[in-house]
């Protein structure tokens, strides 16, 4: 029996099919153009008074500042903001009414003197912003929520910024696929798929993987609906009218794009896994038995990965299965998102995707890309882990993947990506093969030392391709360094080395 050649196929084919469909006039296309200049994105005109929020005070509308909006990500110049560092998000969501009512408290520290600063927020109506409990002036311009403190912040000041907002979240157009990103509302419930730019659809923040933080997410849902979010369930409280609040806490560092919530007809499990990791799945209740049987593989895969990569980095792990077909799976932190299509792919292949998403918890979630251009570090490593695991189980073969690679389309240099090609096949396949080529060249001992150094040095933080090459050079010298460079930068994909 022939199985689909790679998990990436399912995703990539859909993505390719729709690139011609023209998401061309979405916001990120503009962003790409801006990125060709060396400067930070050009300042757009300050919001005109007619656009200003009714609650904004009379004070002159603060301008969108080129230095403060964006962290300098070439592919996504508007993602994230400069001038501060977020330590924690406390997100309270109430889904019991017609619209989402929300409060997010962002605890941040100024890294420079600031007479104003930005948070990323798309759509929603902002009812008020307060700093340490005092109402302040704010303005909005596209994805920028511009906040003017009553007195300028001084470098080192730590403040709590409370944003009260409501509405129906508007998903953000995804340049790389036919999906909307961020908070999604369906008949059966809601889920979140943000990578790379959708987080601002449901909470205000510093939406870039270079600024990780802890998250406490509380979700109030009507009777009979369950709510799941990253980390550990701290408690469930009943409100009296039947509504229930689920309080989820993640004290580990998390990038904004990996934060998620799902609400719906779910059964939430809670089991002791290896090394104290809580295994918590959220499966559609009507199919609970068959879905939980599929997810039997979670613990053995986790054990394989712990063996190879070291301790699992977070407090819990599990999968949320939603009833819709999604055409992708996603490594939301501690709570990988699976659509019905991917979980039902057949045992081996579904397990291979499970291995892929779980591997991202080390490669992508623990160590995140410092620029979206470095996405191959996420997808190449997750593909490597997925294939290495599947090859160990006897149902995948590296040489077969190498032989098939050209049929997946462009296998050009790995850093040549744009917002529309961020998840193209080469990022996965050339990336994964390049990492296996490194292993075959330097041997398992040096290869494992590369993994160990990479994960230890950049844990809870973000790193670039150059950071990775520095680790490879340090441990393997020119032998590994030249192979890895060829796989990343050469115009043609190098020949795949035979097992040494
Ligand atoms: N990181 C996901 C995976 O490899 C793919 C995400 C697709 N994202 C998107 N924006 N279309 O499994
Ligand atoms: Zn992936």
PDB file of N, CA and C in Angstrom, residues 282-349:
ATOM      1  N   UNK A 282      -8.102  17.032  24.151  1.00  0.00           N
ATOM      2  CA  UNK A 282      -9.488  17.509  24.087  1.00  0.00           C
ATOM      3  C   UNK A 282     -10.060  16.951  22.790  1.00  0.00           C
ATOM      4  N   UNK A 283     -10.949  15.981  22.933  1.00  0.00           N
ATOM      5  CA  UNK A 283     -11.478  15.301  21.743  1.00  0.00           C
ATOM      6  C   UNK A 283     -12.982  15.509  21.646  1.00  0.00           C
ATOM      7  N   UNK A 284     -13.463  15.530  20.427  1.00  0.00           N
ATOM      8  CA  UNK A 284     -14.893  15.667  20.184  1.00  0.00           C
ATOM      9  C   UNK A 284     -15.611  14.525  20.912  1.00  0.00           C
ATOM     10  N   UNK A 285     -16.516  14.877  21.825  1.00  0.00           N
ATOM     11  CA  UNK A 285     -17.123  13.882  22.709  1.00  0.00           C
ATOM     12  C   UNK A 285     -17.826  12.766  21.943  1.00  0.00           C
ATOM     13  N   UNK A 286     -18.510  13.107  20.873  1.00  0.00           N
ATOM     14  CA  UNK A 286     -19.269  12.090  20.124  1.00  0.00           C
ATOM     15  C   UNK A 286     -18.359  11.008  19.545  1.00  0.00           C
ATOM     16  N   UNK A 287     -17.058  11.331  19.386  1.00  0.00           N
ATOM     17  CA  UNK A 287     -16.113  10.350  18.828  1.00  0.00           C
ATOM     18  C   UNK A 287     -15.010  10.010  19.823  1.00  0.00           C
ATOM     19  N   UNK A 288     -15.266  10.277  21.088  1.00  0.00           N
ATOM     20  CA  UNK A 288     -14.176  10.211  22.079  1.00  0.00           C
ATOM     21  C   UNK A 288     -13.424   8.878  22.044  1.00  0.00           C
ATOM     22  N   UNK A 289     -14.161   7.762  21.978  1.00  0.00           N
ATOM     23  CA  UNK A 289     -13.470   6.470  22.064  1.00  0.00           C
ATOM     24  C   UNK A 289     -12.516   6.274  20.907  1.00  0.00           C
ATOM     25  N   UNK A 290     -12.991   6.548  19.708  1.00  0.00           N
ATOM     26  CA  UNK A 290     -12.131   6.268  18.562  1.00  0.00           C
ATOM     27  C   UNK A 290     -10.986   7.279  18.477  1.00  0.00           C
ATOM     28  N   UNK A 291     -11.241   8.534  18.843  1.00  0.00           N
ATOM     29  CA  UNK A 291     -10.159   9.529  18.805  1.00  0.00           C
ATOM     30  C   UNK A 291      -9.106   9.234  19.869  1.00  0.00           C
ATOM     31  N   UNK A 292      -9.544   8.856  21.050  1.00  0.00           N
ATOM     32  CA  UNK A 292      -8.566   8.553  22.100  1.00  0.00           C
ATOM     33  C   UNK A 292      -7.775   7.294  21.764  1.00  0.00           C
ATOM     34  N   UNK A 293      -8.397   6.368  21.051  1.00  0.00           N
ATOM     35  CA  UNK A 293      -7.642   5.197  20.602  1.00  0.00           C
ATOM     36  C   UNK A 293      -6.566   5.632  19.609  1.00  0.00           C
ATOM     37  N   UNK A 294      -6.900   6.549  18.687  1.00  0.00           N
ATOM     38  CA  UNK A 294      -5.893   7.085  17.754  1.00  0.00           C
ATOM     39  C   UNK A 294      -4.742   7.741  18.513  1.00  0.00           C
ATOM     40  N   UNK A 295      -5.084   8.396  19.614  1.00  0.00           N
ATOM     41  CA  UNK A 295      -4.073   9.176  20.333  1.00  0.00           C
ATOM     42  C   UNK A 295      -3.272   8.335  21.329  1.00  0.00           C
ATOM     43  N   UNK A 296      -3.486   7.049  21.312  1.00  0.00           N
ATOM     44  CA  UNK A 296      -2.677   6.102  22.091  1.00  0.00           C
ATOM     45  C   UNK A 296      -1.197   6.247  21.820  1.00  0.00           C
ATOM     46  N   UNK A 297      -0.871   6.712  20.630  1.00  0.00           N
ATOM     47  CA  UNK A 297       0.536   6.812  20.238  1.00  0.00           C
ATOM     48  C   UNK A 297       1.240   7.994  20.892  1.00  0.00           C
ATOM     49  N   UNK A 298       0.502   8.907  21.509  1.00  0.00           N
ATOM     50  CA  UNK A 298       1.134  10.119  22.052  1.00  0.00           C
ATOM     51  C   UNK A 298       2.285   9.799  23.007  1.00  0.00           C
ATOM     52  N   UNK A 299       2.027   8.934  23.991  1.00  0.00           N
ATOM     53  CA  UNK A 299       3.058   8.687  24.997  1.00  0.00           C
ATOM     54  C   UNK A 299       4.287   7.987  24.406  1.00  0.00           C
ATOM     55  N   UNK A 300       4.121   6.924  23.603  1.00  0.00           N
ATOM     56  CA  UNK A 300       5.329   6.336  22.991  1.00  0.00           C
ATOM     57  C   UNK A 300       6.105   7.330  22.123  1.00  0.00           C
ATOM     58  N   UNK A 301       5.416   8.179  21.388  1.00  0.00           N
ATOM     59  CA  UNK A 301       6.142   9.167  20.563  1.00  0.00           C
ATOM     60  C   UNK A 301       6.880  10.146  21.480  1.00  0.00           C
ATOM     61  N   UNK A 302       6.197  10.581  22.524  1.00  0.00           N
ATOM     62  CA  UNK A 302       6.813  11.501  23.481  1.00  0.00           C
ATOM     63  C   UNK A 302       8.076  10.876  24.079  1.00  0.00           C
ATOM     64  N   UNK A 303       7.992   9.603  24.434  1.00  0.00           N
ATOM     65  CA  UNK A 303       9.162   8.936  25.031  1.00  0.00           C
ATOM     66  C   UNK A 303      10.319   8.867  24.039  1.00  0.00           C
ATOM     67  N   UNK A 304      10.000   8.585  22.781  1.00  0.00           N
ATOM     68  CA  UNK A 304      11.042   8.545  21.748  1.00  0.00           C
ATOM     69  C   UNK A 304      11.732   9.907  21.650  1.00  0.00           C
ATOM     70  N   UNK A 305      10.933  10.958  21.691  1.00  0.00           N
ATOM     71  CA  UNK A 305      11.502  12.306  21.529  1.00  0.00           C
ATOM     72  C   UNK A 305      12.311  12.736  22.746  1.00  0.00           C
ATOM     73  N   UNK A 306      11.816  12.409  23.922  1.00  0.00           N
ATOM     74  CA  UNK A 306      12.559  12.750  25.143  1.00  0.00           C
ATOM     75  C   UNK A 306      13.928  12.068  25.106  1.00  0.00           C
ATOM     76  N   UNK A 307      13.934  10.839  24.627  1.00  0.00           N
ATOM     77  CA  UNK A 307      15.163  10.089  24.492  1.00  0.00           C
ATOM     78  C   UNK A 307      16.152  10.790  23.565  1.00  0.00           C
ATOM     79  N   UNK A 308      15.634  11.324  22.501  1.00  0.00           N
ATOM     80  CA  UNK A 308      16.504  11.926  21.492  1.00  0.00           C
ATOM     81  C   UNK A 308      16.827  13.393  21.779  1.00  0.00           C
ATOM     82  N   UNK A 309      15.842  14.160  22.282  1.00  0.00           N
ATOM     83  CA  UNK A 309      16.005  15.620  22.402  1.00  0.00           C
ATOM     84  C   UNK A 309      16.187  16.103  23.834  1.00  0.00           C
ATOM     85  N   UNK A 310      15.909  15.246  24.811  1.00  0.00           N
ATOM     86  CA  UNK A 310      15.967  15.695  26.199  1.00  0.00           C
ATOM     87  C   UNK A 310      14.567  15.981  26.716  1.00  0.00           C
ATOM     88  N   UNK A 311      14.498  16.347  27.994  1.00  0.00           N
ATOM     89  CA  UNK A 311      13.209  16.495  28.686  1.00  0.00           C
ATOM     90  C   UNK A 311      12.202  17.307  27.862  1.00  0.00           C
ATOM     91  N   UNK A 312      10.964  16.868  27.907  1.00  0.00           N
ATOM     92  CA  UNK A 312       9.879  17.636  27.280  1.00  0.00           C
ATOM     93  C   UNK A 312       9.802  18.991  27.989  1.00  0.00           C
ATOM     94  N   UNK A 313       9.760  20.094  27.226  1.00  0.00           N
ATOM     95  CA  UNK A 313       9.957  21.409  27.849  1.00  0.00           C
ATOM     96  C   UNK A 313       8.759  22.021  28.580  1.00  0.00           C
ATOM     97  N   UNK A 314       7.572  21.452  28.475  1.00  0.00           N
ATOM     98  CA  UNK A 314       6.409  22.155  29.028  1.00  0.00           C
ATOM     99  C   UNK A 314       5.681  21.290  30.054  1.00  0.00           C
ATOM    100  N   UNK A 315       4.635  21.868  30.688  1.00  0.00           N
ATOM    101  CA  UNK A 315       3.995  21.183  31.811  1.00  0.00           C
ATOM    102  C   UNK A 315       2.974  20.153  31.365  1.00  0.00           C
ATOM    103  N   UNK A 316       2.491  20.284  30.128  1.00  0.00           N
ATOM    104  CA  UNK A 316       1.477  19.339  29.665  1.00  0.00           C
ATOM    105  C   UNK A 316       1.615  19.161  28.154  1.00  0.00           C
ATOM    106  N   UNK A 317       0.992  18.111  27.659  1.00  0.00           N
ATOM    107  CA  UNK A 317       0.912  17.940  26.209  1.00  0.00           C
ATOM    108  C   UNK A 317      -0.399  17.245  25.860  1.00  0.00           C
ATOM    109  N   UNK A 318      -0.881  17.571  24.688  1.00  0.00           N
ATOM    110  CA  UNK A 318      -2.061  16.884  24.195  1.00  0.00           C
ATOM    111  C   UNK A 318      -2.456  17.435  22.839  1.00  0.00           C
ATOM    112  N   UNK A 319      -3.514  16.867  22.325  1.00  0.00           N
ATOM    113  CA  UNK A 319      -4.018  17.236  21.009  1.00  0.00           C
ATOM    114  C   UNK A 319      -5.456  17.692  21.186  1.00  0.00           C
ATOM    115  N   UNK A 320      -5.842  18.761  20.496  1.00  0.00           N
ATOM    116  CA  UNK A 320      -7.258  19.079  20.405  1.00  0.00           C
ATOM    117  C   UNK A 320      -7.711  18.701  18.999  1.00  0.00           C
ATOM    118  N   UNK A 321      -8.756  17.894  18.931  1.00  0.00           N
ATOM    119  CA  UNK A 321      -9.294  17.495  17.628  1.00  0.00           C
ATOM    120  C   UNK A 321     -10.562  18.303  17.388  1.00  0.00           C
ATOM    121  N   UNK A 322     -10.644  18.961  16.259  1.00  0.00           N
ATOM    122  CA  UNK A 322     -11.863  19.714  15.942  1.00  0.00           C
ATOM    123  C   UNK A 322     -12.625  18.954  14.859  1.00  0.00           C
ATOM    124  N   UNK A 323     -13.942  19.170  14.769  1.00  0.00           N
ATOM    125  CA  UNK A 323     -14.726  18.369  13.825  1.00  0.00           C
ATOM    126  C   UNK A 323     -14.504  18.726  12.354  1.00  0.00           C
ATOM    127  N   UNK A 324     -13.896  19.881  12.063  1.00  0.00           N
ATOM    128  CA  UNK A 324     -13.723  20.302  10.664  1.00  0.00           C
ATOM    129  C   UNK A 324     -12.462  19.730  10.027  1.00  0.00           C
ATOM    130  N   UNK A 325     -12.456  19.659   8.703  1.00  0.00           N
ATOM    131  CA  UNK A 325     -11.215  19.413   7.967  1.00  0.00           C
ATOM    132  C   UNK A 325     -10.437  20.727   7.919  1.00  0.00           C
ATOM    133  N   UNK A 326      -9.160  20.688   8.216  1.00  0.00           N
ATOM    134  CA  UNK A 326      -8.368  21.923   8.232  1.00  0.00           C
ATOM    135  C   UNK A 326      -7.301  21.951   7.140  1.00  0.00           C
ATOM    136  N   UNK A 327      -6.922  20.801   6.603  1.00  0.00           N
ATOM    137  CA  UNK A 327      -5.841  20.686   5.619  1.00  0.00           C
ATOM    138  C   UNK A 327      -4.471  21.011   6.197  1.00  0.00           C
ATOM    139  N   UNK A 328      -4.375  21.103   7.516  1.00  0.00           N
ATOM    140  CA  UNK A 328      -3.068  21.222   8.160  1.00  0.00           C
ATOM    141  C   UNK A 328      -3.240  20.811   9.619  1.00  0.00           C
ATOM    142  N   UNK A 329      -2.132  20.591  10.279  1.00  0.00           N
ATOM    143  CA  UNK A 329      -2.139  20.438  11.730  1.00  0.00           C
ATOM    144  C   UNK A 329      -1.210  21.524  12.249  1.00  0.00           C
ATOM    145  N   UNK A 330      -1.317  21.850  13.499  1.00  0.00           N
ATOM    146  CA  UNK A 330      -0.562  22.994  14.008  1.00  0.00           C
ATOM    147  C   UNK A 330      -0.100  22.735  15.435  1.00  0.00           C
ATOM    148  N   UNK A 331       1.162  23.158  15.697  1.00  0.00           N
ATOM    149  CA  UNK A 331       1.824  22.829  16.965  1.00  0.00           C
ATOM    150  C   UNK A 331       1.500  23.808  18.090  1.00  0.00           C
ATOM    151  N   UNK A 332       0.266  24.264  18.207  1.00  0.00           N
ATOM    152  CA  UNK A 332      -0.086  25.165  19.314  1.00  0.00           C
ATOM    153  C   UNK A 332       0.497  24.603  20.606  1.00  0.00           C
ATOM    154  N   UNK A 333       1.079  25.496  21.439  1.00  0.00           N
ATOM    155  CA  UNK A 333       1.909  25.006  22.537  1.00  0.00           C
ATOM    156  C   UNK A 333       1.108  24.200  23.561  1.00  0.00           C
ATOM    157  N   UNK A 334       1.579  23.024  23.818  1.00  0.00           N
ATOM    158  CA  UNK A 334       0.991  22.002  24.707  1.00  0.00           C
ATOM    159  C   UNK A 334      -0.359  21.479  24.219  1.00  0.00           C
ATOM    160  N   UNK A 335      -0.804  21.907  23.041  1.00  0.00           N
ATOM    161  CA  UNK A 335      -2.159  21.592  22.601  1.00  0.00           C
ATOM    162  C   UNK A 335      -2.213  21.591  21.073  1.00  0.00           C
ATOM    163  N   UNK A 336      -1.535  20.619  20.453  1.00  0.00           N
ATOM    164  CA  UNK A 336      -1.495  20.596  18.991  1.00  0.00           C
ATOM    165  C   UNK A 336      -2.907  20.503  18.423  1.00  0.00           C
ATOM    166  N   UNK A 337      -3.123  21.246  17.353  1.00  0.00           N
ATOM    167  CA  UNK A 337      -4.449  21.314  16.735  1.00  0.00           C
ATOM    168  C   UNK A 337      -4.530  20.347  15.556  1.00  0.00           C
ATOM    169  N   UNK A 338      -5.522  19.463  15.591  1.00  0.00           N
ATOM    170  CA  UNK A 338      -5.745  18.521  14.495  1.00  0.00           C
ATOM    171  C   UNK A 338      -7.164  18.647  13.989  1.00  0.00           C
ATOM    172  N   UNK A 339      -7.310  18.742  12.690  1.00  0.00           N
ATOM    173  CA  UNK A 339      -8.627  18.666  12.081  1.00  0.00           C
ATOM    174  C   UNK A 339      -9.008  17.206  11.876  1.00  0.00           C
ATOM    175  N   UNK A 340     -10.287  16.978  11.543  1.00  0.00           N
ATOM    176  CA  UNK A 340     -10.769  15.611  11.332  1.00  0.00           C
ATOM    177  C   UNK A 340      -9.989  14.931  10.208  1.00  0.00           C
ATOM    178  N   UNK A 341      -9.624  15.700   9.164  1.00  0.00           N
ATOM    179  CA  UNK A 341      -8.916  15.099   8.027  1.00  0.00           C
ATOM    180  C   UNK A 341      -7.571  14.511   8.439  1.00  0.00           C
ATOM    181  N   UNK A 342      -6.800  15.235   9.256  1.00  0.00           N
ATOM    182  CA  UNK A 342      -5.457  14.760   9.597  1.00  0.00           C
ATOM    183  C   UNK A 342      -5.484  13.644  10.638  1.00  0.00           C
ATOM    184  N   UNK A 343      -6.435  13.720  11.556  1.00  0.00           N
ATOM    185  CA  UNK A 343      -6.474  12.670  12.582  1.00  0.00           C
ATOM    186  C   UNK A 343      -6.982  11.368  11.953  1.00  0.00           C
ATOM    187  N   UNK A 344      -7.725  11.491  10.847  1.00  0.00           N
ATOM    188  CA  UNK A 344      -8.307  10.305  10.208  1.00  0.00           C
ATOM    189  C   UNK A 344      -7.511   9.814   9.002  1.00  0.00           C
ATOM    190  N   UNK A 345      -6.253  10.245   8.914  1.00  0.00           N
ATOM    191  CA  UNK A 345      -5.440   9.904   7.756  1.00  0.00           C
ATOM    192  C   UNK A 345      -5.060   8.432   7.681  1.00  0.00           C
ATOM    193  N   UNK A 346      -5.380   7.678   8.685  1.00  0.00           N
ATOM    194  CA  UNK A 346      -4.881   6.300   8.752  1.00  0.00           C
ATOM    195  C   UNK A 346      -3.798   6.270   9.812  1.00  0.00           C
ATOM    196  N   UNK A 347      -3.679   5.165  10.488  1.00  0.00           N
ATOM    197  CA  UNK A 347      -2.867   5.103  11.698  1.00  0.00           C
ATOM    198  C   UNK A 347      -1.447   5.614  11.559  1.00  0.00           C
ATOM    199  N   UNK A 348      -0.681   5.033  10.630  1.00  0.00           N
ATOM    200  CA  UNK A 348       0.732   5.402  10.544  1.00  0.00           C
ATOM    201  C   UNK A 348       0.893   6.862  10.185  1.00  0.00           C
ATOM    202  N   UNK A 349       0.145   7.302   9.207  1.00  0.00           N
ATOM    203  CA  UNK A 349       0.345   8.659   8.729  1.00  0.00           C
ATOM    204  C   UNK A 349      -0.120   9.670   9.764  1.00  0.00           C
TER     205      UNK A 349
END
